[in-house]
PDB file of C-alpha atoms in Angstrom:
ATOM      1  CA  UNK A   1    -191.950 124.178 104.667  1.00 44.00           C
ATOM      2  CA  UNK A   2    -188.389 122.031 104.399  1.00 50.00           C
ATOM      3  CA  UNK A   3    -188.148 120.256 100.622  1.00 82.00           C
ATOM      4  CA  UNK A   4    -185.291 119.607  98.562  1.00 87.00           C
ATOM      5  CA  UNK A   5    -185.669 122.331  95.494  1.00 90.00           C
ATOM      6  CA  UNK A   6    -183.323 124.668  94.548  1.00 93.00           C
ATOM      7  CA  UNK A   7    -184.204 128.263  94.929  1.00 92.00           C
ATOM      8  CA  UNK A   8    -181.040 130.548  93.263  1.00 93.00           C
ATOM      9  CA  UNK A   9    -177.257 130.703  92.200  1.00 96.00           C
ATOM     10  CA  UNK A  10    -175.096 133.253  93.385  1.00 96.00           C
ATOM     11  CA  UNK A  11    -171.539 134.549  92.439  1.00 97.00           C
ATOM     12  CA  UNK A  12    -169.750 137.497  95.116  1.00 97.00           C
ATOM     13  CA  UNK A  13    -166.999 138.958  95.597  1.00 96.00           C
ATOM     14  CA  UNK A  14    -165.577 138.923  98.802  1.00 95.00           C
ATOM     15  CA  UNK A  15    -163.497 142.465  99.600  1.00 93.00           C
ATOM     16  CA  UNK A  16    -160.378 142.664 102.074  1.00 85.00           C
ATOM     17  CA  UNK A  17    -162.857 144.276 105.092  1.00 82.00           C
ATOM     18  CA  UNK A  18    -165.137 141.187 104.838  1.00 82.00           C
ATOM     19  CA  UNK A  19    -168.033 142.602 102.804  1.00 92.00           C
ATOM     20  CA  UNK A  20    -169.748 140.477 100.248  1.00 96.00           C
ATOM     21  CA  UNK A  21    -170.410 141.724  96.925  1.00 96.00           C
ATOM     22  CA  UNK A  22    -173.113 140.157  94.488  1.00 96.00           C
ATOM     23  CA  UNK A  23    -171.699 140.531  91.107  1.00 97.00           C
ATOM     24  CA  UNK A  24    -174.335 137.815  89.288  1.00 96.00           C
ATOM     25  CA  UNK A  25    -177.360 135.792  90.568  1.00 95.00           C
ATOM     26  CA  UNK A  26    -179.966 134.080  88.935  1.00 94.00           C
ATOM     27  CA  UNK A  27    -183.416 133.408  90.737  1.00 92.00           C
ATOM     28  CA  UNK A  28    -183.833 129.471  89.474  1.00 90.00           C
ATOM     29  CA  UNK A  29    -187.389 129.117  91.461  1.00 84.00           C
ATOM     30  CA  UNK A  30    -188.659 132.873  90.911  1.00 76.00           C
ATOM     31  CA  UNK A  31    -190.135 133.935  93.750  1.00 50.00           C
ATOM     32  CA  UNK A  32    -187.206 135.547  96.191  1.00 44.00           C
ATOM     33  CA  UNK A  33    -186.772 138.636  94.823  1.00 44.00           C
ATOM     34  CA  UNK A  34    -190.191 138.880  93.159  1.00 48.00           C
ATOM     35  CA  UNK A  35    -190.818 139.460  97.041  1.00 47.00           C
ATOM     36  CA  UNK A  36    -188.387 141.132  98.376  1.00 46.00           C
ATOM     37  CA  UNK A  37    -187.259 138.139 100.521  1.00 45.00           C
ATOM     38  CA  UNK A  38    -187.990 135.264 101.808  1.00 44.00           C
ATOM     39  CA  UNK A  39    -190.040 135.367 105.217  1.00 46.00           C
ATOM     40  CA  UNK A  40    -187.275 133.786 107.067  1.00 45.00           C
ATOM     41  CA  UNK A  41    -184.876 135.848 109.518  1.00 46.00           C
ATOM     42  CA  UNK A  42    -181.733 134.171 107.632  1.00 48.00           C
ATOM     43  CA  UNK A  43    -182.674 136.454 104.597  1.00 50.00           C
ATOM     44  CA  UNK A  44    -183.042 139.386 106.100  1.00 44.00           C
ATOM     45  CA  UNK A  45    -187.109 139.703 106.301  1.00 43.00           C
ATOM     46  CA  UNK A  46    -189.191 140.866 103.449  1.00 40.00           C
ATOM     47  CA  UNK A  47    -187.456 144.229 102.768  1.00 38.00           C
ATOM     48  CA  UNK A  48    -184.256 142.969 101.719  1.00 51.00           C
ATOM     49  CA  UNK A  49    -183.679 140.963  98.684  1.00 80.00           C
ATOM     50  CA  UNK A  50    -182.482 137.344  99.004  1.00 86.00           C
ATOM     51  CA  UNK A  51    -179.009 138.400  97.748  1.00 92.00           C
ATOM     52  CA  UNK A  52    -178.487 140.988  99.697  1.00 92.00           C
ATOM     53  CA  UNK A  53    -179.491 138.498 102.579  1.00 91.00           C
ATOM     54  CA  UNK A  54    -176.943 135.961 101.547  1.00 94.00           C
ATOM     55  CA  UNK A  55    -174.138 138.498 101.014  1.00 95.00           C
ATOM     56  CA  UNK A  56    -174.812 139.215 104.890  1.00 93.00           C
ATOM     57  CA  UNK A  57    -174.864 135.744 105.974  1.00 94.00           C
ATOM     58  CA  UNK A  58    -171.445 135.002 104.005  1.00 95.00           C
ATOM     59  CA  UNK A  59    -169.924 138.462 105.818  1.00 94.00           C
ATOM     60  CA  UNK A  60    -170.900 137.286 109.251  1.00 93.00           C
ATOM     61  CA  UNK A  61    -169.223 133.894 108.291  1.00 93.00           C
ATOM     62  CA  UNK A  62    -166.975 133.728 105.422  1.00 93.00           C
ATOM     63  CA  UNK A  63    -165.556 130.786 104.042  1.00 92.00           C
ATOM     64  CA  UNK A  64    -162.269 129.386 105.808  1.00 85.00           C
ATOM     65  CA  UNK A  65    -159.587 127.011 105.505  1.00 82.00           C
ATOM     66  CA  UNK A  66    -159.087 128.570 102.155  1.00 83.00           C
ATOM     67  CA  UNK A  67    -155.520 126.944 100.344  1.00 77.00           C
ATOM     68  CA  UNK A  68    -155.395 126.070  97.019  1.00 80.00           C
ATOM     69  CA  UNK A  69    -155.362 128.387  94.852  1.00 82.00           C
ATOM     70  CA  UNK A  70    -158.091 128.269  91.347  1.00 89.00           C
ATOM     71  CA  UNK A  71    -160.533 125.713  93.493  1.00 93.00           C
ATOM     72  CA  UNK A  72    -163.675 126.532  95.164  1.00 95.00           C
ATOM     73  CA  UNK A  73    -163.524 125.711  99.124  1.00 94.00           C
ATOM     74  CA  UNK A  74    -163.895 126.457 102.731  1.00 94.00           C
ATOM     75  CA  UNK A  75    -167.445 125.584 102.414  1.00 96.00           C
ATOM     76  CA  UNK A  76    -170.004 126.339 104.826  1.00 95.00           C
ATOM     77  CA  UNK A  77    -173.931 125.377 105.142  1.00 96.00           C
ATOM     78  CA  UNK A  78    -176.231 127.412 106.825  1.00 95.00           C
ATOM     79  CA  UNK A  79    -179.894 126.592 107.433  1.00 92.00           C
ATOM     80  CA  UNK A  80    -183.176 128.051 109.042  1.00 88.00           C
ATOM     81  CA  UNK A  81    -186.602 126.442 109.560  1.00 85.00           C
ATOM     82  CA  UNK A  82    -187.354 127.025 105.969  1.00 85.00           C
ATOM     83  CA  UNK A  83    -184.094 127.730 103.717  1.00 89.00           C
ATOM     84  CA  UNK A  84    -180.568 126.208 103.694  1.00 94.00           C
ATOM     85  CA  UNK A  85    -177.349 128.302 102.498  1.00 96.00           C
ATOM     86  CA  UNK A  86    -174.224 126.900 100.454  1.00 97.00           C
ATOM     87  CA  UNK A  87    -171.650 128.679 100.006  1.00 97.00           C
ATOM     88  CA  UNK A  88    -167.458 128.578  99.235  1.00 96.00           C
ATOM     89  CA  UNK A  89    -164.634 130.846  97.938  1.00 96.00           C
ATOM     90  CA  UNK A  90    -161.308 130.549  96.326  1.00 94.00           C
ATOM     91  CA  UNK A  91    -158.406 132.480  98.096  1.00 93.00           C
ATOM     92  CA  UNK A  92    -158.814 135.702  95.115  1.00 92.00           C
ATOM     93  CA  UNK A  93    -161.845 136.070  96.716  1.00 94.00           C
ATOM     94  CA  UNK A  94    -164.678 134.692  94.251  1.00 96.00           C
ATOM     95  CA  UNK A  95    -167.729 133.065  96.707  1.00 97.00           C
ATOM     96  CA  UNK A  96    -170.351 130.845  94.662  1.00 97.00           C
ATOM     97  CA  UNK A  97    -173.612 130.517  96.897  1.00 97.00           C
ATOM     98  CA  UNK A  98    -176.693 128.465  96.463  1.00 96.00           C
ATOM     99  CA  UNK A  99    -180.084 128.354  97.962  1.00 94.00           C
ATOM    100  CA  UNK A 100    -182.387 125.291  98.350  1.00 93.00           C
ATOM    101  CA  UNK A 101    -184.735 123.879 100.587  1.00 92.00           C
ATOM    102  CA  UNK A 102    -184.075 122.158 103.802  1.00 92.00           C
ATOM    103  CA  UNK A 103    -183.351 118.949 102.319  1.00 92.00           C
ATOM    104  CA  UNK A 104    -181.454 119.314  99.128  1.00 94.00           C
ATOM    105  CA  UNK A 105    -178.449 117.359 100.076  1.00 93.00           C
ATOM    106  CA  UNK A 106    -175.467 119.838 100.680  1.00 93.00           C
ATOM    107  CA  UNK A 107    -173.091 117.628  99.171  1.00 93.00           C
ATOM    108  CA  UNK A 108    -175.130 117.884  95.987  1.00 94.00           C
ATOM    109  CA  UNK A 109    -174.936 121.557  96.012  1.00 95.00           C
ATOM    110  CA  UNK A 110    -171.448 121.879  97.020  1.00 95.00           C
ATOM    111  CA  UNK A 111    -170.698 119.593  93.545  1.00 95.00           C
ATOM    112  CA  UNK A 112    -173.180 122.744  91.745  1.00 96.00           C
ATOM    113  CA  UNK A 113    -170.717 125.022  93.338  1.00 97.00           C
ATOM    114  CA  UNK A 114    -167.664 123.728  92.289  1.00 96.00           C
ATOM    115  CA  UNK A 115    -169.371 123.155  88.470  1.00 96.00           C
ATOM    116  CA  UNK A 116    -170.412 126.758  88.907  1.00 97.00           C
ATOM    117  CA  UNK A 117    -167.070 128.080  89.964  1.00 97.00           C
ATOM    118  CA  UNK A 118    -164.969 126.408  86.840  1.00 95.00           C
ATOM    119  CA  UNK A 119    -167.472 128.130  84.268  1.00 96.00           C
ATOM    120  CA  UNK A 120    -167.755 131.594  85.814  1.00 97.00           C
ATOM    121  CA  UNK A 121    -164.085 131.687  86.548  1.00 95.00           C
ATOM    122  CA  UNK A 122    -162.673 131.019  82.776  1.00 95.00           C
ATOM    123  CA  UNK A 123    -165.214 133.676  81.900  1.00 95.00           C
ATOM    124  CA  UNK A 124    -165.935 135.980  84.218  1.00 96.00           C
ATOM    125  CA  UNK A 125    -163.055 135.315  86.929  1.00 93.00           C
ATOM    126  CA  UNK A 126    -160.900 138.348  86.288  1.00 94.00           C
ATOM    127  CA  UNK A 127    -163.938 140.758  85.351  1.00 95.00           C
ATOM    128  CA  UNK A 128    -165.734 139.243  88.918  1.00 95.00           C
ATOM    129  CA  UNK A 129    -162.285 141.510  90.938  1.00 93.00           C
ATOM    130  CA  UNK A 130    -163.611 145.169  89.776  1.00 95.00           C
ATOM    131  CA  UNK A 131    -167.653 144.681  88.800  1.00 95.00           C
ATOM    132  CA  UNK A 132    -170.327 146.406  90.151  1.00 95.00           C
ATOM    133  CA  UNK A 133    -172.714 144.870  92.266  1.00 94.00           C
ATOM    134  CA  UNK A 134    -175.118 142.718  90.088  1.00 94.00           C
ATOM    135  CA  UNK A 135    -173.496 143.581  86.626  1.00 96.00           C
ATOM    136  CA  UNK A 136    -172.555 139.809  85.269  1.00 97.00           C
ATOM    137  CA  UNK A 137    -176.011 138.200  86.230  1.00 95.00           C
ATOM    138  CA  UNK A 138    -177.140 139.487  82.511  1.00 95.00           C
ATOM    139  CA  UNK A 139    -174.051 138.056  80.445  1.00 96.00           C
ATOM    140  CA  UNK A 140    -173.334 135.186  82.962  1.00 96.00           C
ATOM    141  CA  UNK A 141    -177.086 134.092  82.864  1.00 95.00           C
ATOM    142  CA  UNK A 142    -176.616 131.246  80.649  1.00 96.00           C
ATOM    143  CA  UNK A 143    -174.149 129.474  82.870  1.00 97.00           C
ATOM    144  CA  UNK A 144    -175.665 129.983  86.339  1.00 96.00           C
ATOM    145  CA  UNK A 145    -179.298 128.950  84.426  1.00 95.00           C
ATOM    146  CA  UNK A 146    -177.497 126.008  83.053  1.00 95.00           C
ATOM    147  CA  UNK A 147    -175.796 124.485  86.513  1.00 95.00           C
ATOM    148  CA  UNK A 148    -179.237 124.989  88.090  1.00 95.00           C
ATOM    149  CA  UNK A 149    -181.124 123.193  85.243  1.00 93.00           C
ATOM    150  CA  UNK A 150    -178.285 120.455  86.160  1.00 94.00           C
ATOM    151  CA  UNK A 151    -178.951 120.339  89.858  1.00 94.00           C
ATOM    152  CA  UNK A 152    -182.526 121.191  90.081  1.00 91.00           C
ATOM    153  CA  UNK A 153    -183.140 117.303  90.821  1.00 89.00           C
ATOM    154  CA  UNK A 154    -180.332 116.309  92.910  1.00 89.00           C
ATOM    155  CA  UNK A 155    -181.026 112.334  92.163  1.00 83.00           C
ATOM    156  CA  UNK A 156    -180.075 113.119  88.995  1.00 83.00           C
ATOM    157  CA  UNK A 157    -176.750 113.991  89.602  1.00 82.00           C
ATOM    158  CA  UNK A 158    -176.580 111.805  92.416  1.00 69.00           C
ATOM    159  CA  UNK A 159    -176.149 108.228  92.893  1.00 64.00           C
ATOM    160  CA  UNK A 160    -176.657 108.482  96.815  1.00 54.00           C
ATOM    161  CA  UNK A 161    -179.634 110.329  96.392  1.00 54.00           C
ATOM    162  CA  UNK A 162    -181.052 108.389  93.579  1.00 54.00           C
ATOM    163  CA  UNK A 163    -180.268 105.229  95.583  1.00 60.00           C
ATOM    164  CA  UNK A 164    -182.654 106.721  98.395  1.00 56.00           C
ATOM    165  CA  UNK A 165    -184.627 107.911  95.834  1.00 59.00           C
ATOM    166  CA  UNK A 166    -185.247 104.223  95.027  1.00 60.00           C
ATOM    167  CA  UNK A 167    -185.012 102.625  98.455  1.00 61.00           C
ATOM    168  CA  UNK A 168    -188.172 105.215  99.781  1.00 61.00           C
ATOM    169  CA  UNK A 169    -189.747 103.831  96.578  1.00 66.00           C
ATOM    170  CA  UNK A 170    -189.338  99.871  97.460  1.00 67.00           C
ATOM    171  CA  UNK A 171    -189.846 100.675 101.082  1.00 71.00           C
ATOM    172  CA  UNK A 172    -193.208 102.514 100.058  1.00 71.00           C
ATOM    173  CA  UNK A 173    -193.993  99.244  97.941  1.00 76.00           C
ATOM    174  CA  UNK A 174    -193.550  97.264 101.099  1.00 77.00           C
ATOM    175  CA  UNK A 175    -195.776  99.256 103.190  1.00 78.00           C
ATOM    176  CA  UNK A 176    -198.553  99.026 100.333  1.00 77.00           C
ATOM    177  CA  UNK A 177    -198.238  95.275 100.222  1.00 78.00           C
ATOM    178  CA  UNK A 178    -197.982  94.928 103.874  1.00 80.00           C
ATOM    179  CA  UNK A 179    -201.123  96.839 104.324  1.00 74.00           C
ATOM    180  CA  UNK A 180    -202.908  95.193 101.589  1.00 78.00           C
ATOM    181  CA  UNK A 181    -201.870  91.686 103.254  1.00 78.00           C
ATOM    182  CA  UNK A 182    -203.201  92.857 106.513  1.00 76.00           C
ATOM    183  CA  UNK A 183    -206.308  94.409 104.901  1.00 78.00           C
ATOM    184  CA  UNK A 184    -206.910  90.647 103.199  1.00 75.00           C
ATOM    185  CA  UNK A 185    -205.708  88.953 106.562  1.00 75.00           C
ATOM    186  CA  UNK A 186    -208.399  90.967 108.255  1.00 74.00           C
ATOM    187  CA  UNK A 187    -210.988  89.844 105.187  1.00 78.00           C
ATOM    188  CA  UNK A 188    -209.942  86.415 105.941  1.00 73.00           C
ATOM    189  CA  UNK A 189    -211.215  86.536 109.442  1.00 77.00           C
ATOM    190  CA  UNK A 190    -213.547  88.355 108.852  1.00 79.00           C
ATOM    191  CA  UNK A 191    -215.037  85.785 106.327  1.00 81.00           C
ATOM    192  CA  UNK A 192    -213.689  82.990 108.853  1.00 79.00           C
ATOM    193  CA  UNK A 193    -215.499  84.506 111.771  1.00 81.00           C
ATOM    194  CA  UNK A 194    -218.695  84.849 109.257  1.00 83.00           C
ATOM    195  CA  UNK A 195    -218.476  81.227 108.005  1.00 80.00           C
ATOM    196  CA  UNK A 196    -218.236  80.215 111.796  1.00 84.00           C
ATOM    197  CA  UNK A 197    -221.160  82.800 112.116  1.00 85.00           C
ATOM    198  CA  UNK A 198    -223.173  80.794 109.683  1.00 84.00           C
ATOM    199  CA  UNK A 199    -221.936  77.159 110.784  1.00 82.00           C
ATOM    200  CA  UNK A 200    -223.521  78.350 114.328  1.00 84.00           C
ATOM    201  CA  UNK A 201    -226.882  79.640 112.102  1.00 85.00           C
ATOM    202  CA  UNK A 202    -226.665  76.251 110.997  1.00 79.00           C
ATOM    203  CA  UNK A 203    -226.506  74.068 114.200  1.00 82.00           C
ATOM    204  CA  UNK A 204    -229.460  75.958 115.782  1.00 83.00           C
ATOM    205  CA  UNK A 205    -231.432  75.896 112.747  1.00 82.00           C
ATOM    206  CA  UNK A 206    -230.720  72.137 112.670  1.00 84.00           C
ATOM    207  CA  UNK A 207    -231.289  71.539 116.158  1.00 85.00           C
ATOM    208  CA  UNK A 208    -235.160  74.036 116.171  1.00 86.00           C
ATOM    209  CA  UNK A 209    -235.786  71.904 113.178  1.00 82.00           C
ATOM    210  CA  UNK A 210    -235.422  68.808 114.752  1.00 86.00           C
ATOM    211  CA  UNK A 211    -237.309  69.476 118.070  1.00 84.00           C
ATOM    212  CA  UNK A 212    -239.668  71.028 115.315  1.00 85.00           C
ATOM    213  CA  UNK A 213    -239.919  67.564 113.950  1.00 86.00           C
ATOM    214  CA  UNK A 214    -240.389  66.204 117.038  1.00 87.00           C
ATOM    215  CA  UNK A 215    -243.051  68.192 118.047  1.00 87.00           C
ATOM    216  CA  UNK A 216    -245.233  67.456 114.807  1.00 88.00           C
ATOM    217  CA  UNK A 217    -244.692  63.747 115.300  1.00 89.00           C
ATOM    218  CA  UNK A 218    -245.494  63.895 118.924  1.00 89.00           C
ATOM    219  CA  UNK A 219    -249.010  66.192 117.701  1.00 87.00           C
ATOM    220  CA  UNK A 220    -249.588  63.410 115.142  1.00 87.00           C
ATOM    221  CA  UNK A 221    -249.359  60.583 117.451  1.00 89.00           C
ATOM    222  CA  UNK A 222    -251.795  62.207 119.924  1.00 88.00           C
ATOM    223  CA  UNK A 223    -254.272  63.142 116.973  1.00 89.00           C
ATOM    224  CA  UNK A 224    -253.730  59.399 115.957  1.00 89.00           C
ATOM    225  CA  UNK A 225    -254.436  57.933 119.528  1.00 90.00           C
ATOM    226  CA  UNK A 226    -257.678  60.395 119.951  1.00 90.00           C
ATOM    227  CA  UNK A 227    -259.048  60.013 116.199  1.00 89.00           C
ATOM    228  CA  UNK A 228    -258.814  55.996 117.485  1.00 88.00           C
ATOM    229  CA  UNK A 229    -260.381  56.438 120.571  1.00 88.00           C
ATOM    230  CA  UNK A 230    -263.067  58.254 119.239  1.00 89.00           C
ATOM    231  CA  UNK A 231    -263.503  55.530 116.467  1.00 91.00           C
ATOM    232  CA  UNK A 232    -263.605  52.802 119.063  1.00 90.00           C
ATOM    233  CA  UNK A 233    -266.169  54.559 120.994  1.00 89.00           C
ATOM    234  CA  UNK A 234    -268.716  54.852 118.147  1.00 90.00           C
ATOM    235  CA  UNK A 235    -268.137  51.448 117.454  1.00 88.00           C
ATOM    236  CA  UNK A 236    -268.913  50.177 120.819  1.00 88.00           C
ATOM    237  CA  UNK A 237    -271.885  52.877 121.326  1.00 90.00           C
ATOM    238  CA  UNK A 238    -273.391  51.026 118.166  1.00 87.00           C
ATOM    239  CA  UNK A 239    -272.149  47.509 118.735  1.00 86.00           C
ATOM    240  CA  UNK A 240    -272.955  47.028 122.160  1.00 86.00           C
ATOM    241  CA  UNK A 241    -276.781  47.886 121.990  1.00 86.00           C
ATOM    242  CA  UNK A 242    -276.724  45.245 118.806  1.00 85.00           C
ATOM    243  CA  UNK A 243    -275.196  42.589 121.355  1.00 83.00           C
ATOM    244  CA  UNK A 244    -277.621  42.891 123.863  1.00 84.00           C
ATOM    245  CA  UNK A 245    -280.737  43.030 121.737  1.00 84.00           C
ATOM    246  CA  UNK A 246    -279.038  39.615 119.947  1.00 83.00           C
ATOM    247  CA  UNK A 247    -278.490  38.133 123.585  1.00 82.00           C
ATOM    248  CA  UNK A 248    -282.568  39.075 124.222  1.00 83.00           C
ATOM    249  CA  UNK A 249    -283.688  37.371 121.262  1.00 83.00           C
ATOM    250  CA  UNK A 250    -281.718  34.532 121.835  1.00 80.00           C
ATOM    251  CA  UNK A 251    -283.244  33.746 125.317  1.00 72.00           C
TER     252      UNK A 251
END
């Protein structure tokens, strides 16, 4: 998986026939050699240490372009799906290498080189022609643990990355506020399209309660109009017999 830590620090020793010679390493993330690898093909598979990996990546492509003598250059960067590879020499032949993942910026590790280089070289530069493979990683420990405590966090050490560092940071802001604007946009309309919802409620309720109204008034009028006529025939069944039997008398 491509990330921006730092894995290791290496020092070699580059001989006259091209080989590359480890003479101090220090495993900053602590899990390359503690495997015997990494499971990329740019280290050599799992039976190879990640070293001994690098030392053949530098062989197959040394450093060139090589001038000034004392100063670390001719660097190169290497990369596979997983790992990337940093490395430089001076023209005596001392290579500084780092490991890191995918996206650690390679101008950040080429400024860990070069810090790298000045320390080991006042100390270790002239011992670095003649040792064995691996034999300075115990007394050099200190310096190649220190530059990688340094550059572990490359926006530390570097403005352009801390820059980006903060613009992802604003431009993850953004996205939160846009998305909580939209979510309350869509809130909005959703309580818009509600309150139009309920104004609709509203109209038909008003409208069934009028022809409600209607209708009761309508029932009341005919219960009126029959509760008369019924009235005005029981008057007239018992005022019209009266009449007659008045008229009768009367004559």
């Amino acid at each position: 998986m491509s990330d921006n830590k730092l894995r290791c620090a290496l020092v070699y020793r580059l001989e006259s026939g091209g080989k590359a010679v480890c003479v101090a390493k220090y495993d900053h993330a602590g899990q390359y050699e503690t495997h015997g690898g990494a499971d990329s093909s740019l280290y050599g598979g799992r039976d190879q240490s990640y070293a001994e990996a690098v030392a053949g990546v530098i062989s197959g492509d040394p450093p060139a372009g090589l001038s000034q003598s004392g100063t670390l250059g001719g660097f190169k960067v290497v990369q596979s799906d997983q790992h990337q590879v940093v490395y430089g020499a001076d023209t005596d032949g001392l290579c500084c290498a780092c490991i890191s993942g995918t996206q650690y910026p390679s101008r950040v590790a080429i400024g860990m080189l070069q810090d790298l280089y000045k320390d080991f070289n006042v100390k270790y530069g002239d011992a670095s022609k003649t040792a064995a493979e691996n034999s300075l990683s115990k007394k050099a420990k200190s310096i190649l643990q220190d530059v990688c405590k340094k550059y572990e966090d490359p926006s530390s050490v570097d403005k352009t990355s801390k820059i980006l560092g903060q613009v992802d940071a604003v431009k993850g802001q953004m996205q939160d506020n846009i998305a909580n604007m939209l979510k309350n946009t869509e809130k909005a309309e959703d309580m818009a399209a509600k309150s139009e919802q309920l104004n609709e409620q509203a109209s038909v309720f008003k409208k069934r309660s009028t022809d409600l109204k209607k209708q009761m008034q309508w029932k009341n009028l005919k219960m009126t109009l029959i509760l008369g006529g019924v009235i005005l025939v029981i008057v007239l069944i018992v005022v019209v017999p009266l009449v007659v039997r008045a008229k009768k008398l009367a004559s």
